[in-house]
Amino acid sequence: MTPAMLLPYRPVLGQPVLRRLLPGLATSALGDGLALVAVTWLALQLAPDGQRGTWTAFAVAAYTLPGAAGTLLLGRWLGARSGAQLAGWDATVRAAALGAIPVAHLAGVLDVGLYVALLAVSSLLHPWGSAGRFTLVAELLPQRHHLAANALLGVFGQAATIVGPPLAGLLIAWAGAVWVIAVDAASFAVLAVSYRLVVPAVRREGAARREGAVRREGAHREPAVRHQAGDQHEDGERKGGDQHEDGDRHENPTAGPSRTSGFRIIGRDRSLLGLLALTFAFFFLFGPFYVAMPVHVTDDLHASAGTLAAYYTAFGVGSLLGGLLTGHLRGRPLRTTLTGIVVLFGAALMPLGLGAPVVLSLPAFALAGLVWAPYQPTATALFQRRSGTVDLPRVLAANGAVTVLAVPLGTMLGGPATAAFGARPTLLTCAVTILALGLVAAVSAARPGPGAHNTEQTGPAGPHDRPGPQTTGPHDRPGPHDQPEPHDRSARVKVPDRVRPGAS
């Protein structure tokens, strides 16, 4: 890895709070990589004979889907919390629920029903935890670094999908699947402690950023007030009133969010609603691959499980490289990047659907992984740009609640589609449909709606690099990290890196 490749990530690694969190995030990502194998393997061991497939499906669903219900049921209580609190609570619940599995095993009471129930509890806050991580990024870094930070968090997961499964296989053979689950629980405990330790630092930094913003705004308004008043006493009264108004704005952010407030915020913003629809459709259309791909390898290619593993490894390696390259996409329009990813992903899957030999389809599948990796960080950057930090947890949790359903629903469709039409036609249909989806989205992105220009660029702050009208949360103000690039002197004087509340 060259220093040039790491250049976009230096501001992220230099942020003190994020730097303290990175070891815990890497540890929990490795635990998730282990769980890819351990969750299903333990379900197979606990399930009664003749019901293994059913209970394995229940276990996989329980490890992901309850988060959608948690978004709706807990929105009123969690919607106004900070990013570090949400992510820390999710890690705590995961550590406790997963840790209860080996405890129940030692007590001799673990059966498949209890196992699935504990998995469901462990995933209840997962959309909130994911929303908390990316809200923390928005709280700590200026917008021009959001994409790189999102990508860095994603790289941990992509690396874990390569390292985790083979390591899990070795640990299962040595100690058993239940103890791999215990390691996963311990990794989340490390992450929970990491978040708990940084919460005070996040609060202090947020207070410092708000205080600096108030001082800058007061200094900006003072000459105008003096000119209008012409009286030092009246000037003091006006300045004090302005500062008091600013303080009230910070002390009274949004109150009493409802369970569905995140969905309502997305519904009022055509840009976010279109992004959510694109993401759901993209993930849904990829879902059938999880069913059709193994059938294609065994029935059409007459190959072994090693060939299937080679495809998944190629995809994982491509994703890791794509994740590292994502930080270099800053400065490119977000919507154009997203639609380009969908188009290229559909095109990269075409060789599989057309029955190309392995020597061609394997590198194409690696290319699919390469272009897949930047999608989620880029989509999250657009959410971060369109939503203020107060609304962001609710918006991201609502987005996660919808998109977490997309791949399972697509996978469910893949079963009957593969049985009815065959594996290769199903793969081809999905590839063509994804390609068409990307082209339709590209045409739509070429004609953005009102205010869309404010969310396009992801590069250094400049005269045209302003957040969209939704980026006006009480805490979304310039701070010590929100400085324009050294070469951008016009931005230093004319344009703040973020739009203050109430600004046009």
GROMACS .gro file of C-alpha atoms in nm, residues 130-410:
model
  281
  130SER     CA    1  -2.469   0.179   1.210
  131ALA     CA    2  -2.643   0.518   1.205
  132GLY     CA    3  -2.448   0.615   1.517
  133ARG     CA    4  -2.111   0.536   1.359
  134PHE     CA    5  -2.174   0.752   1.055
  135THR     CA    6  -2.338   1.026   1.261
  136LEU     CA    7  -2.020   1.035   1.470
  137VAL     CA    8  -1.824   1.087   1.149
  138ALA     CA    9  -2.049   1.382   1.061
  139GLU     CA   10  -2.011   1.522   1.413
  140LEU     CA   11  -1.632   1.508   1.413
  141LEU     CA   12  -1.521   1.576   1.055
  142PRO     CA   13  -1.598   1.839   0.790
  143GLN     CA   14  -1.798   1.724   0.490
  144ARG     CA   15  -1.502   1.696   0.255
  145HIS     CA   16  -1.367   1.410   0.469
  146HIS     CA   17  -1.694   1.219   0.514
  147LEU     CA   18  -1.646   0.994   0.212
  148ALA     CA   19  -1.296   0.890   0.317
  149ALA     CA   20  -1.411   0.821   0.674
  150ASN     CA   21  -1.709   0.617   0.555
  151ALA     CA   22  -1.482   0.420   0.326
  152LEU     CA   23  -1.231   0.352   0.603
  153LEU     CA   24  -1.504   0.210   0.825
  154GLY     CA   25  -1.617  -0.007   0.535
  155VAL     CA   26  -1.265  -0.135   0.468
  156PHE     CA   27  -1.260  -0.305   0.808
  157GLY     CA   28  -1.568  -0.507   0.716
  158GLN     CA   29  -1.436  -0.592   0.370
  159ALA     CA   30  -1.106  -0.714   0.511
  160ALA     CA   31  -1.294  -0.918   0.773
  161THR     CA   32  -1.495  -1.102   0.507
  162ILE     CA   33  -1.166  -1.224   0.362
  163VAL     CA   34  -0.985  -1.309   0.685
  164GLY     CA   35  -1.281  -1.404   0.906
  165PRO     CA   36  -1.433  -1.713   0.738
  166PRO     CA   37  -1.110  -1.917   0.707
  167LEU     CA   38  -1.010  -1.820   1.060
  168ALA     CA   39  -1.356  -1.919   1.182
  169GLY     CA   40  -1.317  -2.257   1.014
  170LEU     CA   41  -0.994  -2.320   1.202
  171LEU     CA   42  -1.142  -2.208   1.535
  172ILE     CA   43  -1.456  -2.420   1.487
  173ALA     CA   44  -1.243  -2.726   1.417
  174TRP     CA   45  -1.034  -2.655   1.726
  175ALA     CA   46  -1.290  -2.538   1.985
  176GLY     CA   47  -1.639  -2.546   1.836
  177ALA     CA   48  -1.879  -2.292   1.686
  178VAL     CA   49  -2.020  -2.180   2.020
  179TRP     CA   50  -1.681  -2.049   2.127
  180VAL     CA   51  -1.639  -1.860   1.801
  181ILE     CA   52  -1.966  -1.687   1.891
  182ALA     CA   53  -1.807  -1.609   2.229
  183VAL     CA   54  -1.513  -1.445   2.052
  184ASP     CA   55  -1.759  -1.240   1.848
  185ALA     CA   56  -1.930  -1.130   2.170
  186ALA     CA   57  -1.595  -1.032   2.321
  187SER     CA   58  -1.514  -0.822   2.014
  188PHE     CA   59  -1.836  -0.624   2.061
  189ALA     CA   60  -1.756  -0.580   2.430
  190VAL     CA   61  -1.424  -0.420   2.329
  191LEU     CA   62  -1.611  -0.190   2.093
  192ALA     CA   63  -1.870  -0.097   2.358
  193VAL     CA   64  -1.593   0.002   2.601
  194SER     CA   65  -1.422   0.203   2.326
  195TYR     CA   66  -1.737   0.405   2.260
  196ARG     CA   67  -1.799   0.457   2.631
  197LEU     CA   68  -1.450   0.600   2.673
  198VAL     CA   69  -1.486   0.851   2.389
  199VAL     CA   70  -1.833   0.987   2.476
  200PRO     CA   71  -1.689   1.262   2.707
  201ALA     CA   72  -1.437   1.360   2.440
  202VAL     CA   73  -1.713   1.384   2.178
  203ARG     CA   74  -1.915   1.608   2.406
  204ARG     CA   75  -1.619   1.834   2.475
  205GLU     CA   76  -1.533   1.862   2.108
  206GLY     CA   77  -1.894   1.934   2.016
  207ALA     CA   78  -1.913   2.206   2.281
  208ALA     CA   79  -1.588   2.360   2.155
  209ARG     CA   80  -1.714   2.359   1.796
  210ARG     CA   81  -2.041   2.525   1.894
  211GLU     CA   82  -1.864   2.787   2.106
  212GLY     CA   83  -1.627   2.869   1.820
  213ALA     CA   84  -1.919   2.897   1.578
  214VAL     CA   85  -2.102   3.138   1.812
  215ARG     CA   86  -1.790   3.354   1.846
  216ARG     CA   87  -1.737   3.368   1.470
  217GLU     CA   88  -2.100   3.456   1.406
  218GLY     CA   89  -2.090   3.724   1.676
  219ALA     CA   90  -1.775   3.874   1.525
  220HIS     CA   91  -1.935   3.868   1.180
  221ARG     CA   92  -2.250   4.046   1.298
  222GLU     CA   93  -2.080   4.307   1.520
  223PRO     CA   94  -1.973   4.555   1.248
  224ALA     CA   95  -2.318   4.555   1.092
  225VAL     CA   96  -2.486   4.612   1.429
  226ARG     CA   97  -2.255   4.903   1.512
  227HIS     CA   98  -2.317   5.064   1.176
  228GLN     CA   99  -2.694   5.045   1.215
  229ALA     CA  100  -2.710   5.150   1.580
  230GLY     CA  101  -2.448   5.422   1.599
  231ASP     CA  102  -2.468   5.386   1.976
  232GLN     CA  103  -2.231   5.173   2.185
  233HIS     CA  104  -2.496   5.094   2.448
  234GLU     CA  105  -2.752   4.983   2.190
  235ASP     CA  106  -2.483   4.786   2.014
  236GLY     CA  107  -2.410   4.592   2.334
  237GLU     CA  108  -2.776   4.511   2.384
  238ARG     CA  109  -2.818   4.381   2.031
  239LYS     CA  110  -2.505   4.171   2.044
  240GLY     CA  111  -2.608   4.018   2.373
  241GLY     CA  112  -2.952   3.940   2.233
  242ASP     CA  113  -2.800   3.767   1.934
  243GLN     CA  114  -2.579   3.553   2.153
  244HIS     CA  115  -2.869   3.461   2.377
  245GLU     CA  116  -3.070   3.358   2.072
  246ASP     CA  117  -2.780   3.142   1.955
  247GLY     CA  118  -2.754   2.978   2.293
  248ASP     CA  119  -3.124   2.895   2.294
  249ARG     CA  120  -3.084   2.737   1.956
  250HIS     CA  121  -2.819   2.502   2.088
  251GLU     CA  122  -2.989   2.425   2.416
  252ASN     CA  123  -3.318   2.334   2.252
  253PRO     CA  124  -3.259   2.108   1.952
  254THR     CA  125  -3.537   1.894   1.812
  255ALA     CA  126  -3.756   1.754   2.087
  256GLY     CA  127  -3.962   1.441   2.103
  257PRO     CA  128  -3.886   1.261   1.773
  258SER     CA  129  -4.156   1.014   1.677
  259ARG     CA  130  -4.104   0.653   1.581
  260THR     CA  131  -4.130   0.730   1.211
  261SER     CA  132  -3.964   1.073   1.200
  262GLY     CA  133  -3.668   0.940   0.999
  263PHE     CA  134  -3.900   0.808   0.730
  264ARG     CA  135  -4.087   1.139   0.719
  265ILE     CA  136  -3.765   1.335   0.677
  266ILE     CA  137  -3.665   1.112   0.385
  267GLY     CA  138  -4.013   1.140   0.235
  268ARG     CA  139  -3.992   1.521   0.233
  269ASP     CA  140  -3.657   1.521   0.049
  270ARG     CA  141  -3.685   1.397  -0.309
  271SER     CA  142  -3.309   1.348  -0.328
  272LEU     CA  143  -3.301   1.117  -0.024
  273LEU     CA  144  -3.618   0.937  -0.131
  274GLY     CA  145  -3.468   0.866  -0.472
  275LEU     CA  146  -3.145   0.747  -0.311
  276LEU     CA  147  -3.334   0.511  -0.081
  277ALA     CA  148  -3.532   0.371  -0.376
  278LEU     CA  149  -3.214   0.321  -0.580
  279THR     CA  150  -3.035   0.146  -0.294
  280PHE     CA  151  -3.328  -0.083  -0.217
  281ALA     CA  152  -3.368  -0.182  -0.583
  282PHE     CA  153  -2.993  -0.235  -0.626
  283PHE     CA  154  -2.961  -0.459  -0.322
  284PHE     CA  155  -3.286  -0.642  -0.399
  285LEU     CA  156  -3.172  -0.728  -0.752
  286PHE     CA  157  -2.842  -0.862  -0.617
  287GLY     CA  158  -3.021  -1.089  -0.369
  288PRO     CA  159  -3.098  -1.372  -0.618
  289PHE     CA  160  -2.724  -1.415  -0.679
  290TYR     CA  161  -2.686  -1.580  -0.338
  291VAL     CA  162  -2.913  -1.860  -0.457
  292ALA     CA  163  -2.834  -1.876  -0.828
  293MET     CA  164  -2.456  -1.853  -0.796
  294PRO     CA  165  -2.396  -2.184  -0.611
  295VAL     CA  166  -2.641  -2.361  -0.842
  296HIS     CA  167  -2.465  -2.217  -1.146
  297VAL     CA  168  -2.127  -2.340  -1.023
  298THR     CA  169  -2.249  -2.693  -0.949
  299ASP     CA  170  -2.503  -2.753  -1.228
  300ASP     CA  171  -2.383  -2.536  -1.516
  301LEU     CA  172  -2.007  -2.532  -1.461
  302HIS     CA  173  -1.996  -2.880  -1.296
  303ALA     CA  174  -1.734  -2.739  -1.060
  304SER     CA  175  -1.655  -2.795  -0.693
  305ALA     CA  176  -1.707  -2.589  -0.380
  306GLY     CA  177  -1.350  -2.466  -0.426
  307THR     CA  178  -1.457  -2.286  -0.744
  308LEU     CA  179  -1.744  -2.120  -0.559
  309ALA     CA  180  -1.501  -2.016  -0.285
  310ALA     CA  181  -1.268  -1.873  -0.550
  311TYR     CA  182  -1.551  -1.653  -0.683
  312TYR     CA  183  -1.634  -1.521  -0.337
  313THR     CA  184  -1.267  -1.465  -0.258
  314ALA     CA  185  -1.221  -1.272  -0.581
  315PHE     CA  186  -1.523  -1.059  -0.497
  316GLY     CA  187  -1.386  -0.996  -0.147
  317VAL     CA  188  -1.041  -0.897  -0.271
  318GLY     CA  189  -1.198  -0.666  -0.526
  319SER     CA  190  -1.415  -0.511  -0.254
  320LEU     CA  191  -1.115  -0.450  -0.031
  321LEU     CA  192  -0.927  -0.275  -0.310
  322GLY     CA  193  -1.239  -0.079  -0.403
  323GLY     CA  194  -1.282   0.030  -0.043
  324LEU     CA  195  -0.926   0.161  -0.030
  325LEU     CA  196  -0.979   0.352  -0.355
  326THR     CA  197  -1.310   0.505  -0.243
  327GLY     CA  198  -1.142   0.790  -0.057
  328HIS     CA  199  -0.994   0.908  -0.386
  329LEU     CA  200  -1.342   0.965  -0.532
  330ARG     CA  201  -1.394   1.284  -0.332
  331GLY     CA  202  -1.446   1.579  -0.560
  332ARG     CA  203  -1.671   1.377  -0.790
  333PRO     CA  204  -2.047   1.430  -0.800
  334LEU     CA  205  -2.214   1.191  -0.555
  335ARG     CA  206  -2.513   1.102  -0.771
  336THR     CA  207  -2.302   1.044  -1.079
  337THR     CA  208  -2.073   0.818  -0.877
  338LEU     CA  209  -2.365   0.615  -0.744
  339THR     CA  210  -2.532   0.563  -1.080
  340GLY     CA  211  -2.198   0.480  -1.239
  341ILE     CA  212  -2.140   0.213  -0.975
  342VAL     CA  213  -2.477   0.050  -1.047
  343VAL     CA  214  -2.416   0.052  -1.424
  344LEU     CA  215  -2.065  -0.092  -1.393
  345PHE     CA  216  -2.178  -0.354  -1.142
  346GLY     CA  217  -2.450  -0.480  -1.376
  347ALA     CA  218  -2.202  -0.489  -1.664
  348ALA     CA  219  -1.946  -0.680  -1.454
  349LEU     CA  220  -2.203  -0.949  -1.376
  350MET     CA  221  -2.292  -1.004  -1.741
  351PRO     CA  222  -2.019  -1.265  -1.810
  352LEU     CA  223  -2.167  -1.491  -1.542
  353GLY     CA  224  -2.514  -1.464  -1.693
  354LEU     CA  225  -2.382  -1.520  -2.045
  355GLY     CA  226  -2.206  -1.843  -1.942
  356ALA     CA  227  -1.851  -1.718  -1.994
  357PRO     CA  228  -1.573  -1.958  -1.887
  358VAL     CA  229  -1.426  -1.924  -1.541
  359VAL     CA  230  -1.109  -1.760  -1.675
  360LEU     CA  231  -1.326  -1.464  -1.786
  361SER     CA  232  -1.609  -1.462  -1.534
  362LEU     CA  233  -1.381  -1.484  -1.229
  363PRO     CA  234  -1.195  -1.156  -1.301
  364ALA     CA  235  -1.529  -0.998  -1.393
  365PHE     CA  236  -1.669  -1.096  -1.054
  366ALA     CA  237  -1.363  -0.941  -0.888
  367LEU     CA  238  -1.436  -0.623  -1.085
  368ALA     CA  239  -1.794  -0.638  -0.954
  369GLY     CA  240  -1.653  -0.640  -0.601
  370LEU     CA  241  -1.427  -0.346  -0.686
  371VAL     CA  242  -1.717  -0.126  -0.799
  372TRP     CA  243  -1.955  -0.254  -0.528
  373ALA     CA  244  -1.737  -0.132  -0.240
  374PRO     CA  245  -1.771   0.245  -0.295
  375TYR     CA  246  -2.151   0.238  -0.315
  376GLN     CA  247  -2.241   0.235   0.055
  377PRO     CA  248  -1.981   0.496   0.165
  378THR     CA  249  -2.091   0.726  -0.117
  379ALA     CA  250  -2.461   0.683  -0.042
  380THR     CA  251  -2.394   0.749   0.326
  381ALA     CA  252  -2.197   1.064   0.236
  382LEU     CA  253  -2.501   1.191   0.048
  383PHE     CA  254  -2.722   1.125   0.352
  384GLN     CA  255  -2.468   1.304   0.571
  385ARG     CA  256  -2.467   1.601   0.338
  386ARG     CA  257  -2.844   1.630   0.302
  387SER     CA  258  -2.927   1.583   0.672
  388GLY     CA  259  -2.810   1.785   0.970
  389THR     CA  260  -2.640   1.602   1.253
  390VAL     CA  261  -2.956   1.626   1.466
  391ASP     CA  262  -3.169   1.446   1.206
  392LEU     CA  263  -2.895   1.218   1.077
  393PRO     CA  264  -2.933   0.926   1.326
  394ARG     CA  265  -3.305   0.895   1.250
  395VAL     CA  266  -3.253   0.927   0.876
  396LEU     CA  267  -2.973   0.669   0.862
  397ALA     CA  268  -3.162   0.428   1.088
  398ALA     CA  269  -3.469   0.455   0.864
  399ASN     CA  270  -3.251   0.395   0.560
  400GLY     CA  271  -3.093   0.092   0.728
  401ALA     CA  272  -3.432  -0.049   0.828
  402VAL     CA  273  -3.545  -0.047   0.465
  403THR     CA  274  -3.224  -0.160   0.297
  404VAL     CA  275  -3.163  -0.444   0.544
  405LEU     CA  276  -3.474  -0.607   0.399
  406ALA     CA  277  -3.366  -0.572   0.037
  407VAL     CA  278  -3.111  -0.854   0.003
  408PRO     CA  279  -3.316  -1.113   0.202
  409LEU     CA  280  -3.625  -1.035  -0.007
  410GLY     CA  281  -3.421  -1.069  -0.325
   0.00000   0.00000   0.00000
